[in-house]
């Protein structure tokens, strides 16, 4: 499926130009009267509302914090061209872009991406992933929607119920339930962080307490454990592990969460009462 040409921000200069030092400076003249900067600004508020201001503020913060090169923009532009092929120009036109204005969109997308990837991974996290990754695990699991359901099933197993039987009766993972929740052999790259932390902490035959994952709530049983082959040293794998951990964090982080952090760090205050609702949830929370 083709990636959509996403419309995003107008450049910061577009709005800022409307808010110059001289409110009565003429922007345009017509046979029916002049358009001043102050008049233009009021019209923009009416037409674009808080949305444009929010975009401009975020654009300014991102531009100050991160850098996107012309080369990066051109590479991303080529990706879109390859994706759309001969229909690229018509796709631009349909979305109201020229190639140059679309580059502004790409620049903003790349800035957002850099902000999303601006996360810290500690040495301890890298070492933990490395130590876990030395081994492959044969596991079973029971998947349910709520923590309450998972806790009830965990208590049944703790009191002596057979894990495989409980999985067959109650697991909502249709692909594994019939096999008693058998997940076969998994490597560290096959597991979510919460699953991995719980599974690698188990002894053979042991069952974990309920663990929350993106799928729901899981109970895990470690069936067996074996050492992987040709795993390599920590130094050899360090950068790749760091990259993997960052990708996992990004995959589980919403842009709104990053935006909220950026706004708080920038101490944004809205001075124009007409824009009082801009970033209202985030700014009110900060106060």
mmCIF file of C-alpha atoms in Angstrom:
data_model
loop_
_atom_site.group_PDB
_atom_site.id
_atom_site.type_symbol
_atom_site.label_atom_id
_atom_site.label_comp_id
_atom_site.label_asym_id
_atom_site.label_seq_id
_atom_site.Cartn_x
_atom_site.Cartn_y
_atom_site.Cartn_z
ATOM 1 C CA UNK A 1 0.000 0.000 0.000
ATOM 2 C CA UNK A 2 1.318 3.395 -0.938
ATOM 3 C CA UNK A 3 2.271 5.756 1.826
ATOM 4 C CA UNK A 4 -0.056 8.758 1.968
ATOM 5 C CA UNK A 5 1.261 12.206 1.235
ATOM 6 C CA UNK A 6 0.597 13.722 4.631
ATOM 7 C CA UNK A 7 -0.275 17.402 4.910
ATOM 8 C CA UNK A 8 1.322 18.955 7.960
ATOM 9 C CA UNK A 9 2.768 22.292 8.947
ATOM 10 C CA UNK A 10 3.139 25.529 7.089
ATOM 11 C CA UNK A 11 6.580 26.975 7.780
ATOM 12 C CA UNK A 12 6.993 29.085 10.885
ATOM 13 C CA UNK A 13 7.902 32.096 8.797
ATOM 14 C CA UNK A 14 4.444 32.043 7.219
ATOM 15 C CA UNK A 15 2.678 32.994 10.433
ATOM 16 C CA UNK A 16 5.488 35.049 11.881
ATOM 17 C CA UNK A 17 5.488 37.256 8.800
ATOM 18 C CA UNK A 18 1.950 38.218 9.697
ATOM 19 C CA UNK A 19 3.003 39.382 13.142
ATOM 20 C CA UNK A 20 5.664 41.944 12.261
ATOM 21 C CA UNK A 21 6.641 44.988 14.238
ATOM 22 C CA UNK A 22 4.254 47.308 12.390
ATOM 23 C CA UNK A 23 0.653 46.158 12.648
ATOM 24 C CA UNK A 24 -0.515 48.673 10.055
ATOM 25 C CA UNK A 25 2.084 47.736 7.474
ATOM 26 C CA UNK A 26 0.325 46.888 4.238
ATOM 27 C CA UNK A 27 0.547 43.305 3.031
ATOM 28 C CA UNK A 28 -1.546 43.782 -0.117
ATOM 29 C CA UNK A 29 -3.581 46.478 -1.838
ATOM 30 C CA UNK A 30 -6.824 46.137 -3.762
ATOM 31 C CA UNK A 31 -9.252 48.475 -5.474
ATOM 32 C CA UNK A 32 -11.483 47.986 -2.441
ATOM 33 C CA UNK A 33 -8.947 48.692 0.278
ATOM 34 C CA UNK A 34 -5.670 47.611 1.800
ATOM 35 C CA UNK A 35 -4.841 44.495 3.796
ATOM 36 C CA UNK A 36 -2.621 45.213 6.774
ATOM 37 C CA UNK A 37 -0.509 42.821 8.793
ATOM 38 C CA UNK A 38 -2.868 43.136 11.756
ATOM 39 C CA UNK A 39 -5.876 42.450 9.540
ATOM 40 C CA UNK A 40 -4.110 39.539 7.918
ATOM 41 C CA UNK A 41 -3.248 38.144 11.355
ATOM 42 C CA UNK A 42 -6.865 38.355 12.503
ATOM 43 C CA UNK A 43 -8.043 36.587 9.342
ATOM 44 C CA UNK A 44 -5.488 33.858 9.836
ATOM 45 C CA UNK A 45 -6.722 33.323 13.394
ATOM 46 C CA UNK A 46 -10.252 33.011 12.105
ATOM 47 C CA UNK A 47 -9.381 30.646 9.249
ATOM 48 C CA UNK A 48 -6.677 28.473 10.787
ATOM 49 C CA UNK A 49 -7.618 28.661 14.452
ATOM 50 C CA UNK A 50 -5.268 27.153 17.021
ATOM 51 C CA UNK A 51 -4.121 24.388 14.683
ATOM 52 C CA UNK A 52 -1.681 26.555 12.751
ATOM 53 C CA UNK A 53 -0.262 28.124 15.909
ATOM 54 C CA UNK A 54 0.329 24.686 17.407
ATOM 55 C CA UNK A 55 2.120 23.588 14.240
ATOM 56 C CA UNK A 56 4.276 26.714 14.191
ATOM 57 C CA UNK A 57 5.243 26.379 17.857
ATOM 58 C CA UNK A 58 6.209 22.720 17.441
ATOM 59 C CA UNK A 59 8.095 23.528 14.237
ATOM 60 C CA UNK A 60 10.098 26.211 16.048
ATOM 61 C CA UNK A 61 10.942 23.901 18.960
ATOM 62 C CA UNK A 62 11.940 21.010 16.697
ATOM 63 C CA UNK A 63 14.042 23.223 14.436
ATOM 64 C CA UNK A 64 15.911 24.548 17.446
ATOM 65 C CA UNK A 65 16.507 21.103 18.963
ATOM 66 C CA UNK A 66 17.229 18.972 15.893
ATOM 67 C CA UNK A 67 18.830 19.325 12.485
ATOM 68 C CA UNK A 68 17.735 17.887 9.155
ATOM 69 C CA UNK A 69 20.135 18.099 6.219
ATOM 70 C CA UNK A 70 19.239 18.776 2.599
ATOM 71 C CA UNK A 71 20.622 15.329 1.793
ATOM 72 C CA UNK A 72 18.180 13.671 4.194
ATOM 73 C CA UNK A 73 15.270 15.577 2.647
ATOM 74 C CA UNK A 74 16.320 14.636 -0.887
ATOM 75 C CA UNK A 75 16.688 10.963 0.068
ATOM 76 C CA UNK A 76 13.209 10.913 1.570
ATOM 77 C CA UNK A 77 11.821 12.733 -1.465
ATOM 78 C CA UNK A 78 13.302 10.055 -3.719
ATOM 79 C CA UNK A 79 11.627 7.393 -1.576
ATOM 80 C CA UNK A 80 8.252 9.016 -2.201
ATOM 81 C CA UNK A 81 8.981 9.330 -5.922
ATOM 82 C CA UNK A 82 9.837 5.649 -6.166
ATOM 83 C CA UNK A 83 6.741 4.769 -4.167
ATOM 84 C CA UNK A 84 4.360 6.766 -6.356
ATOM 85 C CA UNK A 85 6.171 6.352 -9.664
ATOM 86 C CA UNK A 86 4.524 8.194 -12.542
ATOM 87 C CA UNK A 87 1.629 9.329 -10.327
ATOM 88 C CA UNK A 88 3.899 11.341 -8.003
ATOM 89 C CA UNK A 89 3.243 14.720 -9.652
ATOM 90 C CA UNK A 90 -0.513 14.201 -9.672
ATOM 91 C CA UNK A 91 -0.401 13.109 -6.013
ATOM 92 C CA UNK A 92 1.405 16.339 -5.146
ATOM 93 C CA UNK A 93 -1.156 18.395 -7.038
ATOM 94 C CA UNK A 94 -4.100 16.585 -5.441
ATOM 95 C CA UNK A 95 -2.722 17.418 -1.984
ATOM 96 C CA UNK A 96 -1.972 21.028 -2.907
ATOM 97 C CA UNK A 97 1.807 20.705 -3.004
ATOM 98 C CA UNK A 98 4.597 21.679 -5.304
ATOM 99 C CA UNK A 99 7.817 19.704 -4.952
ATOM 100 C CA UNK A 100 9.384 22.568 -2.983
ATOM 101 C CA UNK A 101 6.499 22.934 -0.528
ATOM 102 C CA UNK A 102 6.404 19.161 -0.092
ATOM 103 C CA UNK A 103 10.040 19.311 0.989
ATOM 104 C CA UNK A 104 8.889 21.422 3.959
ATOM 105 C CA UNK A 105 6.529 18.609 4.872
ATOM 106 C CA UNK A 106 9.358 16.091 4.616
ATOM 107 C CA UNK A 107 11.602 18.297 6.747
ATOM 108 C CA UNK A 108 8.956 18.397 9.481
ATOM 109 C CA UNK A 109 8.416 14.643 9.312
ATOM 110 C CA UNK A 110 12.139 14.038 9.712
ATOM 111 C CA UNK A 111 12.299 16.457 12.646
ATOM 112 C CA UNK A 112 9.469 14.551 14.317
ATOM 113 C CA UNK A 113 11.289 11.290 13.686
ATOM 114 C CA UNK A 114 14.492 12.608 15.264
ATOM 115 C CA UNK A 115 12.526 13.782 18.309
ATOM 116 C CA UNK A 116 10.882 10.370 18.618
ATOM 117 C CA UNK A 117 14.265 8.658 18.462
ATOM 118 C CA UNK A 118 15.826 11.013 21.007
ATOM 119 C CA UNK A 119 15.646 8.517 23.852
ATOM 120 C CA UNK A 120 18.227 7.292 26.313
ATOM 121 C CA UNK A 121 19.270 3.677 26.533
ATOM 122 C CA UNK A 122 21.356 2.865 29.586
ATOM 123 C CA UNK A 123 24.375 0.595 29.757
ATOM 124 C CA UNK A 124 22.418 -1.585 32.165
ATOM 125 C CA UNK A 125 19.596 -2.031 29.627
ATOM 126 C CA UNK A 126 22.097 -2.960 26.912
ATOM 127 C CA UNK A 127 23.851 -5.469 29.185
ATOM 128 C CA UNK A 128 20.525 -6.987 30.296
ATOM 129 C CA UNK A 129 19.434 -7.470 26.682
ATOM 130 C CA UNK A 130 22.823 -8.988 25.829
ATOM 131 C CA UNK A 131 22.743 -11.455 28.738
ATOM 132 C CA UNK A 132 19.184 -12.490 27.928
ATOM 133 C CA UNK A 133 20.029 -12.821 24.256
ATOM 134 C CA UNK A 134 22.627 -15.501 24.936
ATOM 135 C CA UNK A 135 19.796 -17.984 25.383
ATOM 136 C CA UNK A 136 16.764 -19.178 23.448
ATOM 137 C CA UNK A 137 13.676 -20.096 25.442
ATOM 138 C CA UNK A 138 10.974 -22.679 24.839
ATOM 139 C CA UNK A 139 7.872 -21.171 26.417
ATOM 140 C CA UNK A 140 4.128 -21.546 26.754
ATOM 141 C CA UNK A 141 1.729 -18.735 27.475
ATOM 142 C CA UNK A 142 -1.870 -17.971 28.349
ATOM 143 C CA UNK A 143 -3.265 -14.751 26.901
ATOM 144 C CA UNK A 144 -6.343 -12.927 28.233
ATOM 145 C CA UNK A 145 -7.725 -9.394 28.020
ATOM 146 C CA UNK A 146 -7.744 -8.263 31.645
ATOM 147 C CA UNK A 147 -5.393 -8.403 34.589
ATOM 148 C CA UNK A 148 -8.217 -9.782 36.743
ATOM 149 C CA UNK A 149 -8.720 -12.756 34.400
ATOM 150 C CA UNK A 150 -4.976 -13.398 34.295
ATOM 151 C CA UNK A 151 -4.689 -13.275 38.079
ATOM 152 C CA UNK A 152 -7.526 -15.779 38.504
ATOM 153 C CA UNK A 153 -5.901 -18.212 36.057
ATOM 154 C CA UNK A 154 -2.486 -17.741 37.686
ATOM 155 C CA UNK A 155 -4.000 -18.663 41.045
ATOM 156 C CA UNK A 156 -5.577 -21.785 39.538
ATOM 157 C CA UNK A 157 -2.182 -22.891 38.218
ATOM 158 C CA UNK A 158 -0.469 -22.020 41.524
ATOM 159 C CA UNK A 159 -3.014 -24.233 43.314
ATOM 160 C CA UNK A 160 -2.176 -27.201 41.079
ATOM 161 C CA UNK A 161 -4.086 -26.846 37.794
ATOM 162 C CA UNK A 162 -2.186 -28.022 34.730
ATOM 163 C CA UNK A 163 -0.809 -25.102 32.685
ATOM 164 C CA UNK A 164 -1.533 -26.694 29.304
ATOM 165 C CA UNK A 165 -5.106 -27.557 30.282
ATOM 166 C CA UNK A 166 -5.784 -24.031 31.503
ATOM 167 C CA UNK A 167 -4.290 -22.630 28.278
ATOM 168 C CA UNK A 168 -6.541 -24.847 26.145
ATOM 169 C CA UNK A 169 -9.628 -23.792 28.089
ATOM 170 C CA UNK A 170 -8.944 -20.088 28.647
ATOM 171 C CA UNK A 171 -6.209 -18.638 26.426
ATOM 172 C CA UNK A 172 -7.456 -16.170 23.839
ATOM 173 C CA UNK A 173 -4.486 -16.806 21.556
ATOM 174 C CA UNK A 174 -6.267 -18.902 18.944
ATOM 175 C CA UNK A 175 -2.983 -19.948 17.300
ATOM 176 C CA UNK A 176 -1.508 -21.568 20.412
ATOM 177 C CA UNK A 177 -4.397 -22.406 22.739
ATOM 178 C CA UNK A 178 -5.035 -25.833 21.211
ATOM 179 C CA UNK A 179 -1.367 -26.723 21.783
ATOM 180 C CA UNK A 180 -1.504 -25.749 25.440
ATOM 181 C CA UNK A 181 -0.135 -22.267 24.727
ATOM 182 C CA UNK A 182 3.081 -23.622 23.183
ATOM 183 C CA UNK A 183 5.185 -20.832 21.633
ATOM 184 C CA UNK A 184 8.078 -23.151 20.718
ATOM 185 C CA UNK A 185 11.610 -21.715 20.812
ATOM 186 C CA UNK A 186 11.984 -17.930 20.939
ATOM 187 C CA UNK A 187 15.046 -15.693 20.772
ATOM 188 C CA UNK A 188 15.268 -12.334 22.518
ATOM 189 C CA UNK A 189 14.358 -10.528 19.286
ATOM 190 C CA UNK A 190 11.029 -12.397 19.176
ATOM 191 C CA UNK A 191 9.880 -11.086 22.561
ATOM 192 C CA UNK A 192 8.509 -7.837 23.900
ATOM 193 C CA UNK A 193 10.542 -6.355 26.736
ATOM 194 C CA UNK A 194 7.995 -7.175 29.459
ATOM 195 C CA UNK A 195 7.631 -10.752 28.189
ATOM 196 C CA UNK A 196 11.403 -11.218 27.969
ATOM 197 C CA UNK A 197 12.074 -9.843 31.456
ATOM 198 C CA UNK A 198 9.509 -12.220 32.932
ATOM 199 C CA UNK A 199 10.501 -15.263 30.869
ATOM 200 C CA UNK A 200 14.254 -14.989 31.388
ATOM 201 C CA UNK A 201 13.730 -14.691 35.144
ATOM 202 C CA UNK A 202 12.045 -18.125 35.292
ATOM 203 C CA UNK A 203 13.534 -21.488 36.128
ATOM 204 C CA UNK A 204 12.597 -24.464 33.935
ATOM 205 C CA UNK A 205 8.977 -25.448 34.630
ATOM 206 C CA UNK A 206 8.265 -22.269 36.577
ATOM 207 C CA UNK A 207 5.275 -20.009 35.809
ATOM 208 C CA UNK A 208 5.310 -16.214 35.858
ATOM 209 C CA UNK A 209 2.783 -13.933 37.473
ATOM 210 C CA UNK A 210 0.588 -12.035 34.965
ATOM 211 C CA UNK A 211 2.583 -9.778 32.636
ATOM 212 C CA UNK A 212 1.076 -6.915 30.648
ATOM 213 C CA UNK A 213 2.009 -6.720 26.958
ATOM 214 C CA UNK A 214 0.628 -5.082 23.848
ATOM 215 C CA UNK A 215 -1.495 -8.204 23.340
ATOM 216 C CA UNK A 216 -3.147 -8.108 26.747
ATOM 217 C CA UNK A 217 -2.108 -9.963 29.905
ATOM 218 C CA UNK A 218 0.041 -13.076 29.686
ATOM 219 C CA UNK A 219 1.054 -15.873 32.006
ATOM 220 C CA UNK A 220 4.302 -17.510 30.897
ATOM 221 C CA UNK A 221 5.742 -20.939 31.566
ATOM 222 C CA UNK A 222 9.386 -21.735 30.814
ATOM 223 C CA UNK A 223 9.577 -25.208 29.282
ATOM 224 C CA UNK A 224 13.285 -25.307 28.441
ATOM 225 C CA UNK A 225 16.311 -23.106 27.848
ATOM 226 C CA UNK A 226 19.317 -23.475 25.550
ATOM 227 C CA UNK A 227 22.376 -21.439 24.688
ATOM 228 C CA UNK A 228 22.363 -19.828 21.267
ATOM 229 C CA UNK A 229 25.098 -20.304 18.698
ATOM 230 C CA UNK A 230 27.686 -17.749 17.545
ATOM 231 C CA UNK A 231 26.240 -14.989 19.720
ATOM 232 C CA UNK A 232 29.326 -12.786 19.788
ATOM 233 C CA UNK A 233 30.714 -10.456 22.431
ATOM 234 C CA UNK A 234 29.009 -7.483 24.072
ATOM 235 C CA UNK A 235 31.302 -5.043 22.268
ATOM 236 C CA UNK A 236 30.478 -6.625 18.919
ATOM 237 C CA UNK A 237 26.743 -6.352 19.521
ATOM 238 C CA UNK A 238 26.476 -3.179 21.577
ATOM 239 C CA UNK A 239 25.467 -0.746 18.817
ATOM 240 C CA UNK A 240 22.980 -3.152 17.271
ATOM 241 C CA UNK A 241 21.413 -3.816 20.668
ATOM 242 C CA UNK A 242 21.161 -0.085 21.351
ATOM 243 C CA UNK A 243 19.468 0.444 17.987
ATOM 244 C CA UNK A 244 17.014 -2.385 18.685
ATOM 245 C CA UNK A 245 16.128 -0.986 22.114
ATOM 246 C CA UNK A 246 15.538 2.493 20.682
ATOM 247 C CA UNK A 247 13.312 1.054 17.959
ATOM 248 C CA UNK A 248 11.275 -0.755 20.606
ATOM 249 C CA UNK A 249 10.822 2.406 22.644
ATOM 250 C CA UNK A 250 9.813 4.408 19.573
ATOM 251 C CA UNK A 251 7.355 1.723 18.470
ATOM 252 C CA UNK A 252 5.589 1.956 21.831
ATOM 253 C CA UNK A 253 5.616 5.754 22.131
ATOM 254 C CA UNK A 254 2.921 8.068 20.769
ATOM 255 C CA UNK A 255 3.930 11.370 19.119
ATOM 256 C CA UNK A 256 1.649 13.180 21.593
ATOM 257 C CA UNK A 257 3.828 11.948 24.458
ATOM 258 C CA UNK A 258 6.961 13.349 22.817
ATOM 259 C CA UNK A 259 5.180 16.589 21.922
ATOM 260 C CA UNK A 260 4.101 17.055 25.537
ATOM 261 C CA UNK A 261 7.696 16.648 26.725
ATOM 262 C CA UNK A 262 8.984 19.159 24.179
ATOM 263 C CA UNK A 263 6.358 21.736 25.130
ATOM 264 C CA UNK A 264 7.096 21.413 28.828
ATOM 265 C CA UNK A 265 10.828 21.724 28.272
ATOM 266 C CA UNK A 266 10.235 24.842 26.127
ATOM 267 C CA UNK A 267 8.004 26.464 28.811
ATOM 268 C CA UNK A 268 5.414 27.472 26.207
ATOM 269 C CA UNK A 269 2.955 30.163 27.329
ATOM 270 C CA UNK A 270 0.083 31.350 25.122
ATOM 271 C CA UNK A 271 -0.211 35.163 25.292
ATOM 272 C CA UNK A 272 -3.077 35.762 22.852
ATOM 273 C CA UNK A 273 -6.422 35.039 24.555
ATOM 274 C CA UNK A 274 -7.919 33.971 21.236
ATOM 275 C CA UNK A 275 -5.486 31.048 21.246
ATOM 276 C CA UNK A 276 -6.092 30.089 24.874
ATOM 277 C CA UNK A 277 -7.085 26.555 23.884
ATOM 278 C CA UNK A 278 -3.824 25.840 22.042
ATOM 279 C CA UNK A 279 -2.069 22.900 23.724
ATOM 280 C CA UNK A 280 -4.658 23.279 26.499
ATOM 281 C CA UNK A 281 -4.408 19.738 27.844
ATOM 282 C CA UNK A 282 -0.598 19.736 27.967
ATOM 283 C CA UNK A 283 -0.116 23.271 29.254
ATOM 284 C CA UNK A 284 -2.817 22.995 31.894
ATOM 285 C CA UNK A 285 -1.225 19.780 33.098
ATOM 286 C CA UNK A 286 2.151 21.541 33.343
ATOM 287 C CA UNK A 287 0.665 24.273 35.512
#
